[in-house]
XYZ file of C-alpha atoms in Angstrom:
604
model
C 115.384 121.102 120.776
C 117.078 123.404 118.091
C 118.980 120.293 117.187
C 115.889 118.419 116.640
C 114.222 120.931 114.922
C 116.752 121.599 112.270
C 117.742 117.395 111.630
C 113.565 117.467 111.146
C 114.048 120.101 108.366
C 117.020 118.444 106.504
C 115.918 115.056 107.003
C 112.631 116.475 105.634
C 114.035 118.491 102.676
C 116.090 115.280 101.785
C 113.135 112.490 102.126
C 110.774 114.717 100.349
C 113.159 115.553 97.596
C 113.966 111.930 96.869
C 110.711 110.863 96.786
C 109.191 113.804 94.220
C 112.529 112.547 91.780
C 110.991 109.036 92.492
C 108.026 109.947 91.367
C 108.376 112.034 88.484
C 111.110 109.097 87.416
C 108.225 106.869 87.547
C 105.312 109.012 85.759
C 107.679 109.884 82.953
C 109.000 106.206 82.123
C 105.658 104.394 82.635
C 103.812 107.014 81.616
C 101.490 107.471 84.077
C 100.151 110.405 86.182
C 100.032 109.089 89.592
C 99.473 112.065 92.385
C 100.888 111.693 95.762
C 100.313 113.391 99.276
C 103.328 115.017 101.032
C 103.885 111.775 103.572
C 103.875 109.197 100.884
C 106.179 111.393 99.312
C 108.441 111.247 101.965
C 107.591 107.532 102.240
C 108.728 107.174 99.253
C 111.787 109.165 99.403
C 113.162 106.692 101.868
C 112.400 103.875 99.760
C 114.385 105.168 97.212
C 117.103 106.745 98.622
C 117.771 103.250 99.714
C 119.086 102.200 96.734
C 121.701 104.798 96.126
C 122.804 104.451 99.865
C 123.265 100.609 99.865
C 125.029 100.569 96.564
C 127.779 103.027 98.201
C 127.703 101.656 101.149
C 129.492 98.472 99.778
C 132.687 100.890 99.070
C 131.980 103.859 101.590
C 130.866 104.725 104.495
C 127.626 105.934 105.443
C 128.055 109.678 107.040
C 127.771 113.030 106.773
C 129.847 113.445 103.539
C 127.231 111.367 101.682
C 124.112 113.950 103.174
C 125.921 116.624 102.081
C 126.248 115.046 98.332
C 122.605 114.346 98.936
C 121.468 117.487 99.843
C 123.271 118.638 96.715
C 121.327 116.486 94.695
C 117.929 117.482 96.377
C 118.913 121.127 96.006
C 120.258 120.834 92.055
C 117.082 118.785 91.509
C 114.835 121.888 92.354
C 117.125 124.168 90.934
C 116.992 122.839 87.221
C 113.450 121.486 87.607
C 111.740 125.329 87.987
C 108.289 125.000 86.968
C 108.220 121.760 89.704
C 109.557 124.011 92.104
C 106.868 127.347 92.014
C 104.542 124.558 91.626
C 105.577 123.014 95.129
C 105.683 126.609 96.306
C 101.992 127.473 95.085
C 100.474 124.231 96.445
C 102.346 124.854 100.017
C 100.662 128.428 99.872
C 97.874 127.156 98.889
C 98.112 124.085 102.071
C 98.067 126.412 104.284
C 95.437 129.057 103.102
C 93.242 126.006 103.807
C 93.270 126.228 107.466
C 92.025 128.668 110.001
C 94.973 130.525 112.457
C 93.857 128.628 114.985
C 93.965 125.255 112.903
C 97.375 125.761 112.376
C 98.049 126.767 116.015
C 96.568 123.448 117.217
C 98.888 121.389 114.440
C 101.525 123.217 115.722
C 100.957 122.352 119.593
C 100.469 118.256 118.227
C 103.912 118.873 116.541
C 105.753 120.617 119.651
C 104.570 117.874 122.034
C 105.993 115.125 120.032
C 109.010 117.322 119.585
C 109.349 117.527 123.444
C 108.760 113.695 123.832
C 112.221 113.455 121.437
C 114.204 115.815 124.089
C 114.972 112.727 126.265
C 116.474 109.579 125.010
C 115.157 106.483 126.106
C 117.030 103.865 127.533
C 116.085 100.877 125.743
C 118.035 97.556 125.824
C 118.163 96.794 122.536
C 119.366 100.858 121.095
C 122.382 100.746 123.966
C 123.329 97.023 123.444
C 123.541 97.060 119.926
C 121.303 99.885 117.421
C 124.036 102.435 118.254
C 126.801 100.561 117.657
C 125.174 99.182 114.332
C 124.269 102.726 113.153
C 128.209 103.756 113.919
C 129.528 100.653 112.023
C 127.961 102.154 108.861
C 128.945 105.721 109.499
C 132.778 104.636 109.787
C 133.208 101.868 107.619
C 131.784 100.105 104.156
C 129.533 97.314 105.241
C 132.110 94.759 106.909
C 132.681 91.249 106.321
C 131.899 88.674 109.196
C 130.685 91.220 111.092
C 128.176 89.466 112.583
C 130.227 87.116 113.865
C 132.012 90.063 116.471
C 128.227 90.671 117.535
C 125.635 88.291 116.435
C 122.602 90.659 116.640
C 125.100 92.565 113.935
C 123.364 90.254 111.800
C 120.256 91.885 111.515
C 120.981 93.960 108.618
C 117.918 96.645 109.138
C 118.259 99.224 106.370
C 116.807 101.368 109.191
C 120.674 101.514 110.787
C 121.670 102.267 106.829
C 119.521 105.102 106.767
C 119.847 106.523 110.137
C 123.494 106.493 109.689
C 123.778 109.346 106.894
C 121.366 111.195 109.671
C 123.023 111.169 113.032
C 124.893 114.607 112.451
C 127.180 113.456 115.379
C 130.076 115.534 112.629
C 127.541 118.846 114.203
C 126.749 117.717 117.541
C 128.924 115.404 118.658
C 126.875 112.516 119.744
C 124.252 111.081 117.704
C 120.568 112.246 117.311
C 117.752 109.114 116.075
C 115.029 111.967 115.402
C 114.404 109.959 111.596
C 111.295 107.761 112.854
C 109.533 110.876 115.424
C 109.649 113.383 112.067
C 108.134 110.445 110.199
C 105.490 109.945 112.651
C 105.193 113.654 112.797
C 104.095 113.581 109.070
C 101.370 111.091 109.801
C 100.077 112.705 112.707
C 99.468 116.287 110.200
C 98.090 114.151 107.439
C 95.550 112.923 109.595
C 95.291 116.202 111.056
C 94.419 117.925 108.174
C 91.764 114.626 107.004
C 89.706 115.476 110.463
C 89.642 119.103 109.644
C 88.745 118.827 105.878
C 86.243 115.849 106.396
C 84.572 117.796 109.515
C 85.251 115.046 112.123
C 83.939 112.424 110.710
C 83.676 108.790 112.298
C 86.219 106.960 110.716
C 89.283 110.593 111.302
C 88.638 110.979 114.596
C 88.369 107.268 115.081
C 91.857 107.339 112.914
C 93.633 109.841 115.481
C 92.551 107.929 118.405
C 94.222 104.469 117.102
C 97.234 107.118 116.230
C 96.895 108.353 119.845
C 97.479 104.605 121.188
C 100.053 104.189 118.975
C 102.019 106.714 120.385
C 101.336 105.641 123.982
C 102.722 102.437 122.731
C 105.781 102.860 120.966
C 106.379 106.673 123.313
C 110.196 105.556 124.212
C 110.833 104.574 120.842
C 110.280 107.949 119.072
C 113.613 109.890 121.208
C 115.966 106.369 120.371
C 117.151 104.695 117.627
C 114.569 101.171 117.200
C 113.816 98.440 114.381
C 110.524 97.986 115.211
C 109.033 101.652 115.145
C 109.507 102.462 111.272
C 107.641 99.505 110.135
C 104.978 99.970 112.595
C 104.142 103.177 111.748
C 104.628 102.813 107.824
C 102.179 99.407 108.167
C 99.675 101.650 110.072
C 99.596 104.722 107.571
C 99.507 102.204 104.509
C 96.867 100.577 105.668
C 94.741 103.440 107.909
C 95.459 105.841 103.948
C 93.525 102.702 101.631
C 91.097 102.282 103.824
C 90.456 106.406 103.794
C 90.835 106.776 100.327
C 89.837 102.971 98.626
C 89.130 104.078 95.466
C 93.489 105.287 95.335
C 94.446 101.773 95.921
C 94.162 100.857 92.186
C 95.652 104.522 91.287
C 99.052 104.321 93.713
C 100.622 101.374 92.049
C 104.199 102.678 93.189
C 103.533 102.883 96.884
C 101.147 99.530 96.836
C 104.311 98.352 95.600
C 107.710 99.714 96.466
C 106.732 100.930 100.042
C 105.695 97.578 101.562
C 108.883 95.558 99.657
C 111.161 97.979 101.300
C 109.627 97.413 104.457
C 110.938 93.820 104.685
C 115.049 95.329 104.794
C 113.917 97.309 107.762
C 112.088 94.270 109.281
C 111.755 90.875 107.567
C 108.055 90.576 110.038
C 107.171 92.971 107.051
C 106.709 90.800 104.698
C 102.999 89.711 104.749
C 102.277 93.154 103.453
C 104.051 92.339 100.036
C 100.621 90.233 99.327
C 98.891 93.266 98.576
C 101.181 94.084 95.497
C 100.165 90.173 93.824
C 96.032 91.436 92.751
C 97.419 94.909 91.674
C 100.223 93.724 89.640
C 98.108 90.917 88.103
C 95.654 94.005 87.446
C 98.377 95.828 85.587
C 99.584 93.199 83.860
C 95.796 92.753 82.538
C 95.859 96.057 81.377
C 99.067 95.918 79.672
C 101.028 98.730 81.663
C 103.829 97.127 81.347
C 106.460 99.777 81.764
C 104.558 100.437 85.387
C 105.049 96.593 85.733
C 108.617 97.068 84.576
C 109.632 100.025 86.433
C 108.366 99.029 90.071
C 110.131 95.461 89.456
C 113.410 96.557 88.706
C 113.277 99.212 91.497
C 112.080 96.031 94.059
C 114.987 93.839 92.834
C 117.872 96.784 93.395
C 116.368 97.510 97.202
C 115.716 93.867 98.150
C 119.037 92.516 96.103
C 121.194 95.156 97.728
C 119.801 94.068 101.351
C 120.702 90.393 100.059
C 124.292 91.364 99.187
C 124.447 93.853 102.309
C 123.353 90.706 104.347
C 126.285 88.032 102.444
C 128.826 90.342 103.823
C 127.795 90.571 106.823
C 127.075 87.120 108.075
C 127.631 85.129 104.822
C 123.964 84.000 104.821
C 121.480 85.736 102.239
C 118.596 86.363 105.256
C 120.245 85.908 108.928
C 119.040 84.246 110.555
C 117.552 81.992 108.100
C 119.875 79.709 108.105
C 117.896 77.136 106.103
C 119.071 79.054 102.485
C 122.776 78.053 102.961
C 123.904 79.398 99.682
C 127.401 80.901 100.126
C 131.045 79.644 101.554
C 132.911 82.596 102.409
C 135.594 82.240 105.284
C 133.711 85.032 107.230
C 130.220 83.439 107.010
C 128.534 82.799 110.856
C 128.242 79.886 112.129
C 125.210 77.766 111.878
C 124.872 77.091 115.632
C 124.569 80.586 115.977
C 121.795 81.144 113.865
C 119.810 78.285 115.455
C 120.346 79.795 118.653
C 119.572 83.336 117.470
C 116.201 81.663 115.869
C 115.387 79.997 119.056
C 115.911 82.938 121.163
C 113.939 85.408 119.184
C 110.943 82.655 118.574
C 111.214 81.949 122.743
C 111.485 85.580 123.847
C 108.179 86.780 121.713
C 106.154 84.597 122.678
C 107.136 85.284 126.496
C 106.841 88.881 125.681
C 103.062 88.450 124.371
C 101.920 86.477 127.663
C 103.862 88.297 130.177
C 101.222 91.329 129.896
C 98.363 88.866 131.091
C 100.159 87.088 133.736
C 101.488 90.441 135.766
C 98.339 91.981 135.394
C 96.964 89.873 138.576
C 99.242 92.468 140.718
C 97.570 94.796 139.397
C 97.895 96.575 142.870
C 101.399 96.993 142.957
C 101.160 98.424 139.841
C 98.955 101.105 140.636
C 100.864 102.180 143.482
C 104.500 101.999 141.566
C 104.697 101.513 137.338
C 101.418 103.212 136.493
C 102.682 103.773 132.674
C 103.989 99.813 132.537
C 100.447 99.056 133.256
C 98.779 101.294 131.044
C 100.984 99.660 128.213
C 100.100 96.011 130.051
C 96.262 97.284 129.962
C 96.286 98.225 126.072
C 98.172 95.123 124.956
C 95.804 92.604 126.491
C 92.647 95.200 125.396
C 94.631 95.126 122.083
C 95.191 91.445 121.493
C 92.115 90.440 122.687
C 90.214 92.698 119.945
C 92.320 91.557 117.841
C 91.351 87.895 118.557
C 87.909 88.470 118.219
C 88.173 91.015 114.918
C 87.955 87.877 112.401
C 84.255 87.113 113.939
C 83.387 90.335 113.834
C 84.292 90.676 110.039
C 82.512 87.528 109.022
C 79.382 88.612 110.709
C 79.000 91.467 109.106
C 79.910 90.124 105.828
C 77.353 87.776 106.018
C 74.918 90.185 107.436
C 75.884 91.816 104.040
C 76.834 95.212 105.251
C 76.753 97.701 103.231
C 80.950 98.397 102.948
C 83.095 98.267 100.395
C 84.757 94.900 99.009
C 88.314 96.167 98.962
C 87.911 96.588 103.199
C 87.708 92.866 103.138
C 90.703 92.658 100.898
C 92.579 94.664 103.354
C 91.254 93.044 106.110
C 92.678 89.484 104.666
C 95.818 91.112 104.470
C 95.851 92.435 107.673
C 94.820 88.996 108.915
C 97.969 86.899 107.332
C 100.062 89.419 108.060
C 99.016 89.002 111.963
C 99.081 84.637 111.455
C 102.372 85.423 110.310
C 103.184 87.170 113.504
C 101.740 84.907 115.672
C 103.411 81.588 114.070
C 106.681 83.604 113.638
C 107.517 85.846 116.624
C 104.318 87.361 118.364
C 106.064 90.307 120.566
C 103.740 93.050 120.553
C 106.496 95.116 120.007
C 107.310 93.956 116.536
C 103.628 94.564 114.381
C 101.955 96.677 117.085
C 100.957 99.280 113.727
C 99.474 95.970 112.115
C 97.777 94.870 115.417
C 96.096 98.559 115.621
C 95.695 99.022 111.553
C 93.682 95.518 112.147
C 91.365 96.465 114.575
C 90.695 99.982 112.961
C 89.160 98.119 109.561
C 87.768 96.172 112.218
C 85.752 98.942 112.964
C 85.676 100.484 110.073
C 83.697 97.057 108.572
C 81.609 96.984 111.188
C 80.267 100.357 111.612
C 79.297 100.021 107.289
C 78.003 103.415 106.277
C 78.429 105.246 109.825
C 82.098 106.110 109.215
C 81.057 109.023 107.360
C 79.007 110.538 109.725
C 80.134 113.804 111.656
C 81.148 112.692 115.401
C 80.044 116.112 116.533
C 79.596 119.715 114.331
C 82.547 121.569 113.369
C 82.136 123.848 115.740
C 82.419 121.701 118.757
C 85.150 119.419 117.153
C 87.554 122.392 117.007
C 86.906 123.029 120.836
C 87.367 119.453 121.336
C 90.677 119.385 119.007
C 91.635 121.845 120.474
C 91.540 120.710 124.099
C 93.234 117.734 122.955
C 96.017 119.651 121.438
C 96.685 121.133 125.241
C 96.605 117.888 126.645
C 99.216 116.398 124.503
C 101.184 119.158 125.245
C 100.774 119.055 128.897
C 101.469 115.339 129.277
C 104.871 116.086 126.796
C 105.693 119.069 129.419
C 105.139 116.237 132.486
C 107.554 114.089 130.314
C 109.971 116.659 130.709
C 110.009 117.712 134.477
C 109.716 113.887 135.365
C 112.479 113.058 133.172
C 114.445 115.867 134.268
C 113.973 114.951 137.872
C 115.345 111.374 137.234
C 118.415 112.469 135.394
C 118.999 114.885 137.969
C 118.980 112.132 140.814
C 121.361 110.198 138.811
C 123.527 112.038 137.454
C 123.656 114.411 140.247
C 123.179 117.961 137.540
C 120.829 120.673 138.209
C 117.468 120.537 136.861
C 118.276 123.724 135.517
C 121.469 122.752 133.405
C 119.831 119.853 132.051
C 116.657 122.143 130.649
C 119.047 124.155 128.745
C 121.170 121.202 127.607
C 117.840 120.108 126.578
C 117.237 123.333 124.491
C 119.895 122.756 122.107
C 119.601 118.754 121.999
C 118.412 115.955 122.963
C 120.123 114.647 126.038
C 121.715 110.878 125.596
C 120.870 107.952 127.564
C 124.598 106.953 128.061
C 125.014 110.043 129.756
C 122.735 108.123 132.672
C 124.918 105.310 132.631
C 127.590 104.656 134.907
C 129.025 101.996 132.747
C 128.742 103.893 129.744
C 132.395 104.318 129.098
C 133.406 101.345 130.716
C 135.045 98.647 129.035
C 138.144 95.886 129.040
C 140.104 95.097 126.290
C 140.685 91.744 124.331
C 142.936 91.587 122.056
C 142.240 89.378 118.630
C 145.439 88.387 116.299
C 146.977 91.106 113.770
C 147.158 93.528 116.635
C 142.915 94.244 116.642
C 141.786 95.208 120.117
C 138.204 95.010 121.162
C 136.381 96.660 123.685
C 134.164 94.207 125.986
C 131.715 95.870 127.930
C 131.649 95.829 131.961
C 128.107 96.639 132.209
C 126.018 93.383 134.090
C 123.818 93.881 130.950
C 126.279 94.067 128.019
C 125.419 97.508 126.820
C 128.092 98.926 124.526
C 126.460 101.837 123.372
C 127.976 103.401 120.330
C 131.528 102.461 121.156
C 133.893 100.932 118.612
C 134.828 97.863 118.180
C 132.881 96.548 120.972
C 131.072 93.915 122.021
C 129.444 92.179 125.689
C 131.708 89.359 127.329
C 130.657 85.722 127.798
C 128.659 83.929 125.136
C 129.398 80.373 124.763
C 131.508 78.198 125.245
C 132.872 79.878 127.395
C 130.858 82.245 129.851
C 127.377 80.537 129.777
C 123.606 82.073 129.996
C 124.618 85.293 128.874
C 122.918 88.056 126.469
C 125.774 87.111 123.678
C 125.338 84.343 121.831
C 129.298 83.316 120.449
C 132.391 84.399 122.545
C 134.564 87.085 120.769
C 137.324 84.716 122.121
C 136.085 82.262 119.422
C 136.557 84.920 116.030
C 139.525 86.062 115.056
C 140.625 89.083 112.243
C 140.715 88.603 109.082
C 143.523 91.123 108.445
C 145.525 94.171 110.227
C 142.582 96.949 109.441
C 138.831 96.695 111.031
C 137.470 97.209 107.321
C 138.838 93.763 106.947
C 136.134 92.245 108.944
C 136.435 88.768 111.285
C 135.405 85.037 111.096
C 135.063 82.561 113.763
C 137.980 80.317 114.029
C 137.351 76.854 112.546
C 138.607 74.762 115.587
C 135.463 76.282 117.288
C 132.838 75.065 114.474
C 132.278 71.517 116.134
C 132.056 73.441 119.799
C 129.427 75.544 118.882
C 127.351 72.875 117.304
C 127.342 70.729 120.330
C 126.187 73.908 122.704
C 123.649 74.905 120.591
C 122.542 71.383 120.502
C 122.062 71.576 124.082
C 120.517 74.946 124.531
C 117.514 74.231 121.730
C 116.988 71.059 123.467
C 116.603 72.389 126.898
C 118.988 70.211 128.300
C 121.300 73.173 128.997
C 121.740 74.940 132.508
């Protein structure tokens, strides 16, 4: 928990920091006077500390020498920018003269439950099989060449792993801590916080925090482990949930309309719907002649996305993997294009399976009651979820054409909303991935169809802050449950003390390898130039944050396994790791022919 608590203040500092130099870059060379909250700030922060971050990390790696430089940077920009500083300092006073004692005392118990629910890392497939290792490749070396080709979910080239790298502070604690999404979605959880209190519970806060609330039931495991999907999710949700608070900002916030959603897609390319958004307000700007706004946000958009393109060349020699339709580049370590077909297949295959599987294991319902109560609560508020969300477009045209008094911009956000969700469904409809889009959708949803009721008071302020506050305990009861159950598992299978794990758990969080019997289990296969890799013995592949490593089989060799290409089919492309690898060229033809087979079904 100390560990936790001080990454959140760094991580914090940093983000925030970032973003206010982003900002007051922006004002001052497009001479504007845009205002921002302190989570947009931070929003933005991350946007642009992107750019620095992948332009070194094409020499260096990503790691705790570069936070310190950047905390240097944060800490000379306050120290030579004074009268920004006491500002800051005044309006934080200020922030929290606002609120009551008790106000603050119920923030702080939302804040300590979600700080609880970090304490235990989840064991998710994808973080152990290949997010950890991803996030280590970037804290040890420069991006590498081919290296999608050891791994092929290497490939995905998240700026998430980029980012989380410089924040591990595995230099401090040994192993890693992924705390960078659960202080984000602390941030949004405050900001609505504070909108419910200031706007004395109105409809469309308190229906706000209860979307939040599912949110977080949703995507619980994801806040305490590293994850692809989360960031996104909860940036999507906040972007849209903020504009449809404040509508009247959307034409006054041209650098988040624009920069926050483009850097979105190098997390996760499912992102990219959102991007429609920026086309009316830059044709808006462009109308009005700002051009150095126009100017500034475009040449910011090209360094983040053109950065992710060249991150993504070296990597797997393709400009977006696994799109491996633009076929631009030649380089002796590009990927093979069987591999991408089958990575495209899988992902396409595996959503879609994902999405129904909720509806077909809901008729043993039964068993689930009696064993995986929390698996069918998350069953339960998928199908409640999609099926609103199937019926929200109805809704919206009814009470357009009823002529409801709301706002035209809601129905510009809820076309948005709606492409970005056809997108998802053509593409790759796993809950998982647009879950914030799914929710953001069916709060304007609501928000359209209740018209003027959203700014009615739910109940006085008197009772809300009763009922806040009984909330507040509840959170932090179910975080404390979280804890003893959790506790009580490890215990079993690790065979520790409930005791010694508690106070392991006061310092930090506790890892999920540590659960893992096959953790620190691998074989070794050696490549040319003397390279050894590490192939995992666990049944599933997981290699954790182990280096280099990688899960046997993969074709053509060992068949219907989670890996796609055999390591025994790259080789190294020189003596030193940095070097990168590339799949040998007598295996080219091989790999066609098998992925010819698996798309077609015809393999077994």
């Amino acid at each position: 928990m100390f560990a936790v608590i001080i990454v959140w203040i760094i991580i914090s500092f940093v983000l925030f920091s970032f973003g206010d130099m982003f900002i007051f870059l922006y004002n001052k060379i497009s001479k504007q006077d845009e205002k921002y909250n302190i989570t947009d700030t931070v929003l933005l922060g991350m946007c642009f500390m992107s750019i620095p971050l992948s332009l070194s990390s094409l020499w260096l790696p990503s790691n705790h020498y570069i936070l310190a430089f950047y905390i240097m940077i944060s800490s000379l920009y306050w120290l030579f920018n004074k009268p920004r500083t006491y500002f800051f300092v005044k309006k934080a006073k200020g922030y929290f003269n606002d609120f009551t004692l008790t106000q603050i005392i119920v923030m702080g118990l939302f804040v300590l439950s979600v700080l609880f629910y970090t304490l235990w890392e989840a064991s998710i497939f994808d973080s152990a099989y290949y997010h950890f290792q991803n996030i280590r490749w970037n804290e040890d070396f420069a991006i590498v060449p081919g290296l999608g080709n050891l791994e092929d979910r290497f490939g995905f080239n998240s700026n998430y792993f980029l980012i989380s790298a410089v924040f591990t502070f595995r230099f401090l604690f040994k192993d890693p801590l992924y705390v960078l999404q659960s202080i984000l979605f602390v941030f949004i959880l405050c900001w609505i916080l504070k909108e419910i209190i200031k706007n004395n519970f109105q409809y469309k806060y308190v229906i706000l925090l209860l979307m939040l609330i599912l949110f977080f039931v949703v995507n619980m495991s994801y806040l305490s482990t590293s994850s692809t999907d989360i960031i996104p999710n909860l940036c999507v949700f906040y972007f849209i949930a903020r504009f449809i608070i404040y509508p009247d900002s959307l034409k006054k916030s041209f650098l988040l309309v624009f920069i926050l959603p483009v850097s979105l897609v190098t997390f996760k390319l499912s992102a990219f719907p959102l991007c429609i958004i920026c086309i009316p307000l830059l044709y808006n700007y462009l109308i009005k002649k700002q051009t150095r706004a126009v100017l500034f946000v475009t040449v910011c958009s090209l360094f983040i996305v053109g950065l992710w393109f060249v991150r993504n060349i070296i990597a797997t020699g393709y400009l977006v993997y696994p799109l491996h339709e633009i076929d631009l580049f030649s380089y002796d370590w590009k990927m093979p294009e069987a591999t991408a077909k089958i990575e495209r297949w899988i992902i396409h295959g595996y959503a879609r399976e994902a999405l129904i599987e909720p509806f077909k294991e809901l008729r043993y319902f039964e068993y689930f009651i009696v064993d995986q109560r929390m698996r069918l609560l998350n069953y339960l508020l998928i199908v409640v979820c999609v099926s609103l969300l199937a019926i929200s477009p109805f809704i919206v045209l009814y009470s357009y054409l009823r002529k409801k008094t709301v706002k035209n911009v809601y129905y510009l956000i809820y076309l948005i909303c709606f492409l970005y969700i056809l997108y998802w469904a053509i593409s790759a409809p796993d809950f998982r991935f647009s879950n914030g889009m799914i929710l953001a959708t069916i709060y304007t949803t609501i928000i359209v169809m209740m018209g003027n009721k959203i700014n009615r008071q739910v109940v006085n302020s008197k009772m809300g802050k009763w009922l806040l506050t009984g909330l507040a305990i509840v959170f932090l009861l179910s975080s404390v449950k979280h804890i003893h159950n959790q506790s009580q598992v490890v215990a079993r299978k690790t065979e520790t003390k409930v005791s010694d794990l508690i106070l392991f758990t006061l310092y930090r969080p506790y890892p999920s390898k540590y659960q893992d019997k096959y953790a620190d289990s691998f074989d070794i296969h050696k490549l040319n130039n003397n390279i050894s890799i590490y192939l995992s013995t666990d049944p599933t592949g997981k290699c954790y944050d182990q280096l280099p490593a990688t899960s046997q089989g993969g074709i053509p060799f060992l068949k219907n396994n989670s890996k796609i290409q055999s390591v025994k089919t790259i080789e190294a492309r020189g003596e030193l790791l940095k070097y990168g690898f590339r799949t040998k060229k007598e295996y080219m033809d091989v790999l066609d022919k098998e992925s010819a087979l698996i798309i077609s079904k015809k393999y077994e």
